[in-house]
Structures are given as structure tokens and as C-alpha cells.
Amino acid sequence: MKFFAPILASVTLSASAFTASRTCRNTSLRAKNNDVDIEAPLLTRRESLTKSLLAGVVAAGVVIPSDAANAFPNKISDKYDDRPKQRGSKPNNLGIGKRKDMAGGEYIGLKECGAAPNCFCSTDSIEDSPDTNIPPFKWDTSKLSSRQDAFQQLHEVVKAYQPGQSNIDGGGFNIVTFDPEAGYIYVQFESLKNGYVDDLEFAVINKEDNVVQVRSASRLGYLDFGVNAKRINYLANALREKGWDAPGVLLETHQGYAEENRVTSF
């Protein structure tokens, strides 16, 4: 039972955070017979998914972690190598694919975020999911004449990422896929102590423009305590220094994310 304590604690915290978030929106949330009932005229995708997520967690009790695994070679320390790692499974349907919005309309984009405040995706609809939507990145066409050149530069920026920056990703990272012709990069980042793995993607959807879609998400847990925002912003800052238009995650537009994760900056 000690092994599952952090997971159960996360579930308890997530339920409390969600309650506070809905209260702030002047809607009512009540718990009855271990179910969560939400009364509101309209729900965003994240809010409606949270309802089913919390009910599912209560029904299942706990989430079984994956097998132990070592951190990536560029980790910052060997101190926690003896700990079992909870990497989780690689999500299905990563990459560019056909998606559906809340109204059932189809679009081409990256995997949509779920209910938990631990994911950002530039192809999420800002109307359906304002808490997870972020602007895409754009390279400077006066400096980079092709998609291939832009992704070579993006690849160099990712390779220069510093594990442990802002006290995150101390377990290192691994660039799993780099395809400059297609305009796609997929990277896995790992936390130092428990080995939690997050997935980061960069992708071009329209081959005729200079827009790079971005997705960063945690595999396990509910809260991320600002990790995905800090990761995106570190890379966005490095790209802005090279002339990219890369806004990142802004506190003023993602107050709900900040409040639920109990952070004041990222």
C-alpha cells in the first residue's frame, strides 16, 4: 500500500483542485456516492473529461505503474537509480492524425489533451479547451528558407536542452524521432526521482507555411506542477533568440493551469 500512496494522494489532490477550479467559475460541483456531478450551462472539453476521469479513477482505485527502467544517459545524477521508475506507456496516436473536436467536427492535428492540467497542444481548439491550447511556433522565413532548415535548427535547440533546468527533467531526455523532410520531432523527457516520462512533439501540418505545431504532455498523474509549461518555455525562449515567433505558455492566459498546479510562474 505504501507503493500506491503517491498515486492515491495525487487523485485526492486532483479532485480538490478540480473542485476549486469549478467553484471559481461560479458553477456547482458536488460529490455523491463517489460520483462527481457537474451542473453548468456549458462545459469545456477539459471540464467534461475531468468528470469522467475522476469517476474512472475512483472506480479503478489505483493506476498500476510500468516496470522499472533506468533514466536516460544525459540524466543529471545517479542518485536515484535504485528507485523503481514509473515511466508509463507511450500514448497511442501520437503524431499528426485525424482528430475530432467537441462538436464532432474533424480536423488534422496532434493528439488532443485530456482533462488533466498536465498537457498543452497548439492544435487543441481554443474554444473547446482554452486551458490546454497554446500558439504554434513560427520560424523566420528571412533566415530559414525551408522546412528542412527550420527543423535542423529546431533539432539543434532541442539537443542543447539542459536536463535539470528549473528543477525539471533531471532524468534526461531522448530524441526518438527526427524527420526534417516531414517536419516532425518526437522527444521523451524523464523526471529524476520517479522516472515519470513526458512526451514532446513538434510537427508541420501545412507544408506550405512556416508554422510548427507543439504538444507537451505528461503520461501519468493529474497535476504536473508546471513541468510542461517550463519545458515549452525554455525551448521557446531559445528559439526566440534565433528569430522564431515562439510565445510559449503565458501566465496571463493560463491562470487556471497555474492555480491548479499551485505555481506562480513558468
Short mmCIF file of C-alpha atoms in Angstrom, two decimals:
data_model
loop_
_atom_site.label_atom_id
_atom_site.label_comp_id
_atom_site.label_asym_id
_atom_site.label_seq_id
_atom_site.Cartn_x
_atom_site.Cartn_y
_atom_site.Cartn_z
CA MET A 1 0.00 0.00 0.00
CA LYS A 2 2.94 2.36 0.58
CA PHE A 3 3.80 1.96 -3.10
CA PHE A 4 0.39 3.30 -4.18
CA ALA A 5 0.24 6.13 -1.64
CA PRO A 6 1.64 8.80 -4.03
CA ILE A 7 -0.90 7.81 -6.67
CA LEU A 8 -3.83 7.94 -4.24
CA ALA A 9 -2.58 11.26 -2.91
CA SER A 10 -2.48 12.61 -6.46
CA VAL A 11 -6.06 11.52 -7.04
CA THR A 12 -7.17 13.26 -3.84
CA LEU A 13 -5.32 16.42 -4.80
CA SER A 14 -6.71 16.36 -8.34
CA ALA A 15 -10.27 16.14 -7.08
CA SER A 16 -9.69 19.08 -4.74
CA ALA A 17 -8.06 21.12 -7.48
CA PHE A 18 -10.90 20.45 -9.87
CA THR A 19 -13.47 21.44 -7.22
CA ALA A 20 -11.68 24.73 -6.63
CA SER A 21 -11.45 25.39 -10.35
CA ARG A 22 -15.15 24.86 -10.97
CA THR A 23 -16.07 26.95 -7.91
CA CYS A 24 -14.09 29.84 -9.31
CA ARG A 25 -16.25 29.66 -12.44
CA ASN A 26 -19.40 30.09 -10.29
CA THR A 27 -20.71 26.62 -11.08
CA SER A 28 -21.59 23.90 -8.63
CA LEU A 29 -19.78 20.64 -8.13
CA ARG A 30 -20.92 18.07 -5.66
CA ALA A 31 -19.76 14.60 -4.66
CA LYS A 32 -22.40 11.99 -4.06
CA ASN A 33 -21.93 8.26 -3.65
CA ASN A 34 -18.37 8.56 -5.01
CA ASP A 35 -19.60 10.20 -8.24
CA VAL A 36 -18.86 13.74 -9.33
CA ASP A 37 -21.84 15.69 -10.68
CA ILE A 38 -21.27 18.93 -12.52
CA GLU A 39 -24.02 21.45 -13.06
CA ALA A 40 -23.20 24.15 -15.58
CA PRO A 41 -24.75 25.54 -18.75
CA LEU A 42 -21.64 24.74 -20.82
CA LEU A 43 -18.53 22.70 -20.17
CA THR A 44 -15.22 22.93 -21.97
CA ARG A 45 -13.75 19.66 -23.22
CA ARG A 46 -11.30 19.60 -20.33
CA GLU A 47 -14.08 20.05 -17.76
CA SER A 48 -16.30 17.34 -19.21
CA LEU A 49 -13.36 14.96 -19.49
CA THR A 50 -12.41 15.67 -15.88
CA LYS A 51 -15.80 14.40 -14.79
CA SER A 52 -15.24 11.01 -16.42
CA LEU A 53 -11.57 10.92 -15.41
CA LEU A 54 -12.27 11.33 -11.70
CA ALA A 55 -15.12 8.82 -11.80
CA GLY A 56 -12.86 6.32 -13.57
CA VAL A 57 -10.06 6.79 -11.06
CA VAL A 58 -12.45 6.23 -8.16
CA ALA A 59 -13.79 3.09 -9.80
CA ALA A 60 -10.36 1.71 -10.61
CA GLY A 61 -8.79 2.67 -7.32
CA VAL A 62 -5.20 3.00 -8.49
CA VAL A 63 -3.10 3.03 -11.63
CA ILE A 64 -0.52 0.27 -11.93
CA PRO A 65 2.86 1.79 -12.79
CA SER A 66 5.09 0.42 -15.53
CA ASP A 67 8.16 -1.74 -15.00
CA ALA A 68 11.30 -0.19 -13.55
CA ALA A 69 13.61 1.47 -16.06
CA ASN A 70 16.80 3.48 -15.89
CA ALA A 71 16.95 7.18 -16.69
CA PHE A 72 18.33 8.44 -19.98
CA PRO A 73 22.14 8.73 -20.34
CA ASN A 74 22.08 12.54 -20.10
CA LYS A 75 20.45 12.49 -16.65
CA ILE A 76 21.98 14.86 -14.12
CA SER A 77 22.60 12.32 -11.33
CA ASP A 78 22.80 8.59 -10.50
CA LYS A 79 21.43 9.20 -7.04
CA TYR A 80 18.00 7.66 -7.62
CA ASP A 81 18.94 4.79 -9.93
CA ASP A 82 17.84 2.23 -7.31
CA ARG A 83 14.26 3.53 -7.30
CA PRO A 84 11.57 1.80 -9.36
CA LYS A 85 10.72 4.03 -12.31
CA GLN A 86 7.14 4.84 -13.28
CA ARG A 87 7.58 5.67 -16.95
CA GLY A 88 4.09 4.80 -18.08
CA SER A 89 3.22 3.59 -21.56
CA LYS A 90 3.81 5.58 -24.72
CA PRO A 91 0.47 7.14 -25.69
CA ASN A 92 -1.39 5.84 -28.71
CA ASN A 93 -1.97 8.03 -31.73
CA LEU A 94 0.95 10.39 -31.37
CA GLY A 95 1.96 12.32 -34.46
CA ILE A 96 -0.28 14.06 -36.98
CA GLY A 97 -3.67 12.44 -37.39
CA LYS A 98 -7.38 12.95 -37.87
CA ARG A 99 -8.98 14.26 -34.68
CA LYS A 100 -12.46 15.30 -33.55
CA ASP A 101 -13.47 18.41 -31.64
CA MET A 102 -16.22 18.58 -29.01
CA ALA A 103 -18.87 19.17 -31.67
CA GLY A 104 -17.75 16.11 -33.61
CA GLY A 105 -16.05 18.07 -36.35
CA GLU A 106 -12.92 16.50 -37.84
CA TYR A 107 -9.57 18.22 -38.14
CA ILE A 108 -5.93 17.27 -38.71
CA GLY A 109 -3.70 17.82 -35.70
CA LEU A 110 -1.63 16.40 -32.88
CA LYS A 111 -3.15 14.21 -30.17
CA GLU A 112 -5.61 16.26 -28.14
CA CYS A 113 -5.03 16.85 -24.44
CA GLY A 114 -7.19 15.13 -21.84
CA ALA A 115 -8.89 16.54 -18.78
CA ALA A 116 -5.83 16.81 -16.53
CA PRO A 117 -3.89 20.12 -16.28
CA ASN A 118 -0.67 18.46 -17.43
CA CYS A 119 -0.74 18.96 -21.19
CA PHE A 120 -0.51 21.67 -23.84
CA CYS A 121 -1.26 21.32 -27.53
CA SER A 122 -1.34 24.04 -30.18
CA THR A 123 -3.87 22.12 -32.29
CA ASP A 124 -6.40 21.90 -29.44
CA SER A 125 -9.34 24.20 -30.11
CA ILE A 126 -9.13 27.38 -28.06
CA GLU A 127 -12.95 27.36 -27.86
CA ASP A 128 -13.17 23.76 -26.60
CA SER A 129 -10.05 23.72 -24.46
CA PRO A 130 -8.63 27.18 -23.68
CA ASP A 131 -6.58 25.83 -20.76
CA THR A 132 -4.57 23.48 -23.00
CA ASN A 133 -4.34 25.50 -26.21
CA ILE A 134 -1.11 27.40 -26.89
CA PRO A 135 0.05 29.26 -30.02
CA PRO A 136 2.17 27.33 -32.53
CA PHE A 137 5.78 28.32 -33.24
CA LYS A 138 6.86 30.03 -36.48
CA TRP A 139 10.33 30.22 -37.94
CA ASP A 140 11.73 33.34 -39.58
CA THR A 141 11.48 32.80 -43.33
CA SER A 142 14.05 35.54 -43.96
CA LYS A 143 16.65 33.43 -42.15
CA LEU A 144 15.45 29.89 -42.83
CA SER A 145 14.40 29.22 -46.39
CA SER A 146 12.95 25.74 -46.00
CA ARG A 147 11.17 23.39 -43.62
CA GLN A 148 14.26 21.20 -43.57
CA ASP A 149 16.47 24.10 -42.47
CA ALA A 150 13.97 25.10 -39.80
CA PHE A 151 13.82 21.60 -38.35
CA GLN A 152 17.58 21.28 -38.39
CA GLN A 153 17.73 24.40 -36.25
CA LEU A 154 14.89 23.17 -34.04
CA HIS A 155 16.74 19.87 -33.62
CA GLU A 156 19.88 21.70 -32.50
CA VAL A 157 17.86 23.68 -29.94
CA VAL A 158 16.30 20.50 -28.54
CA LYS A 159 19.69 18.78 -28.38
CA ALA A 160 21.03 21.72 -26.36
CA TYR A 161 18.24 21.40 -23.78
CA GLN A 162 19.62 21.33 -20.23
CA PRO A 163 18.23 18.49 -18.07
CA GLY A 164 17.53 19.84 -14.61
CA GLN A 165 16.69 23.39 -15.75
CA SER A 166 14.11 24.92 -13.41
CA ASN A 167 14.43 21.70 -11.37
CA ILE A 168 12.69 19.58 -14.04
CA ASP A 169 13.66 16.77 -16.42
CA GLY A 170 16.63 15.70 -14.30
CA GLY A 171 16.30 12.17 -15.67
CA GLY A 172 17.37 13.45 -19.07
CA PHE A 173 15.77 13.22 -22.49
CA ASN A 174 15.92 11.25 -25.71
CA ILE A 175 15.12 12.42 -29.23
CA VAL A 176 13.17 9.43 -30.50
CA THR A 177 12.24 10.73 -33.97
CA PHE A 178 13.83 13.44 -36.08
CA ASP A 179 12.46 13.77 -39.62
CA PRO A 180 13.29 17.16 -41.17
CA GLU A 181 11.77 16.16 -44.51
CA ALA A 182 8.38 15.50 -42.95
CA GLY A 183 8.80 18.26 -40.38
CA TYR A 184 8.47 16.17 -37.23
CA ILE A 185 10.37 15.74 -33.96
CA TYR A 186 9.37 13.49 -31.05
CA VAL A 187 11.20 13.66 -27.72
CA GLN A 188 10.81 11.89 -24.37
CA PHE A 189 11.76 13.66 -21.12
CA GLU A 190 12.17 11.94 -17.77
CA SER A 191 11.95 13.14 -14.17
CA LEU A 192 14.92 12.30 -11.96
CA LYS A 193 13.46 10.63 -8.87
CA ASN A 194 10.50 8.59 -10.07
CA GLY A 195 11.23 8.38 -13.77
CA TYR A 196 7.96 9.91 -14.97
CA VAL A 197 8.13 10.34 -18.74
CA ASP A 198 6.59 13.22 -20.69
CA ASP A 199 6.16 13.32 -24.45
CA LEU A 200 7.01 16.36 -26.59
CA GLU A 201 6.22 16.76 -30.29
CA PHE A 202 6.90 19.36 -32.96
CA ALA A 203 5.13 18.95 -36.30
CA VAL A 204 4.35 20.79 -39.53
CA ILE A 205 0.83 20.13 -40.81
CA ASN A 206 0.61 22.52 -43.73
CA LYS A 207 3.75 22.01 -45.81
CA GLU A 208 3.24 25.40 -47.49
CA ASP A 209 3.66 27.58 -44.42
CA ASN A 210 6.21 28.17 -41.64
CA VAL A 211 4.04 27.03 -38.72
CA VAL A 212 5.22 24.36 -36.26
CA GLN A 213 2.59 22.76 -34.02
CA VAL A 214 3.63 21.90 -30.45
CA ARG A 215 2.46 19.32 -27.92
CA SER A 216 3.92 18.52 -24.48
CA ALA A 217 2.14 16.18 -22.07
CA SER A 218 2.64 14.01 -19.01
CA ARG A 219 1.82 10.31 -19.22
CA LEU A 220 0.93 9.69 -15.57
CA GLY A 221 -0.73 11.59 -12.76
CA TYR A 222 -3.08 14.56 -12.82
CA LEU A 223 -1.04 17.63 -11.90
CA ASP A 224 2.36 18.40 -13.42
CA PHE A 225 3.31 21.31 -11.10
CA GLY A 226 4.31 23.46 -14.06
CA VAL A 227 6.70 21.00 -15.69
CA ASN A 228 5.24 21.04 -19.21
CA ALA A 229 4.95 24.83 -19.21
CA LYS A 230 8.56 25.24 -18.04
CA ARG A 231 9.80 22.83 -20.71
CA ILE A 232 7.92 24.56 -23.52
CA ASN A 233 9.01 27.99 -22.35
CA TYR A 234 12.68 27.01 -22.10
CA LEU A 235 12.65 25.83 -25.71
CA ALA A 236 10.52 28.78 -26.85
CA ASN A 237 12.99 31.23 -25.32
CA ALA A 238 15.91 29.53 -27.09
CA LEU A 239 14.04 29.72 -30.40
CA ARG A 240 13.12 33.38 -29.94
CA GLU A 241 16.83 34.12 -29.61
CA LYS A 242 17.19 32.69 -33.12
CA GLY A 243 14.41 34.82 -34.54
CA TRP A 244 11.44 32.47 -34.16
CA ASP A 245 7.98 33.64 -33.15
CA ALA A 246 7.52 31.27 -30.17
CA PRO A 247 5.24 32.68 -27.43
CA GLY A 248 5.19 29.62 -25.18
CA VAL A 249 2.82 29.30 -22.21
CA LEU A 250 1.77 32.65 -20.76
CA LEU A 251 0.67 33.07 -17.16
CA GLU A 252 -1.99 35.61 -18.08
CA THR A 253 -3.68 33.21 -20.49
CA HIS A 254 -3.30 30.07 -18.38
CA GLN A 255 -4.27 31.16 -14.88
CA GLY A 256 -6.40 28.04 -14.39
CA TYR A 257 -3.43 25.77 -15.12
CA ALA A 258 -1.24 27.78 -12.74
CA GLU A 259 -3.80 27.74 -9.94
CA GLU A 260 -4.48 24.01 -10.17
CA ASN A 261 -0.78 23.20 -10.23
CA ARG A 262 -0.06 25.71 -7.45
CA VAL A 263 2.63 27.59 -9.34
CA THR A 264 3.05 31.33 -9.72
CA SER A 265 5.46 31.38 -12.65
CA PHE A 266 6.72 29.26 -15.50
#
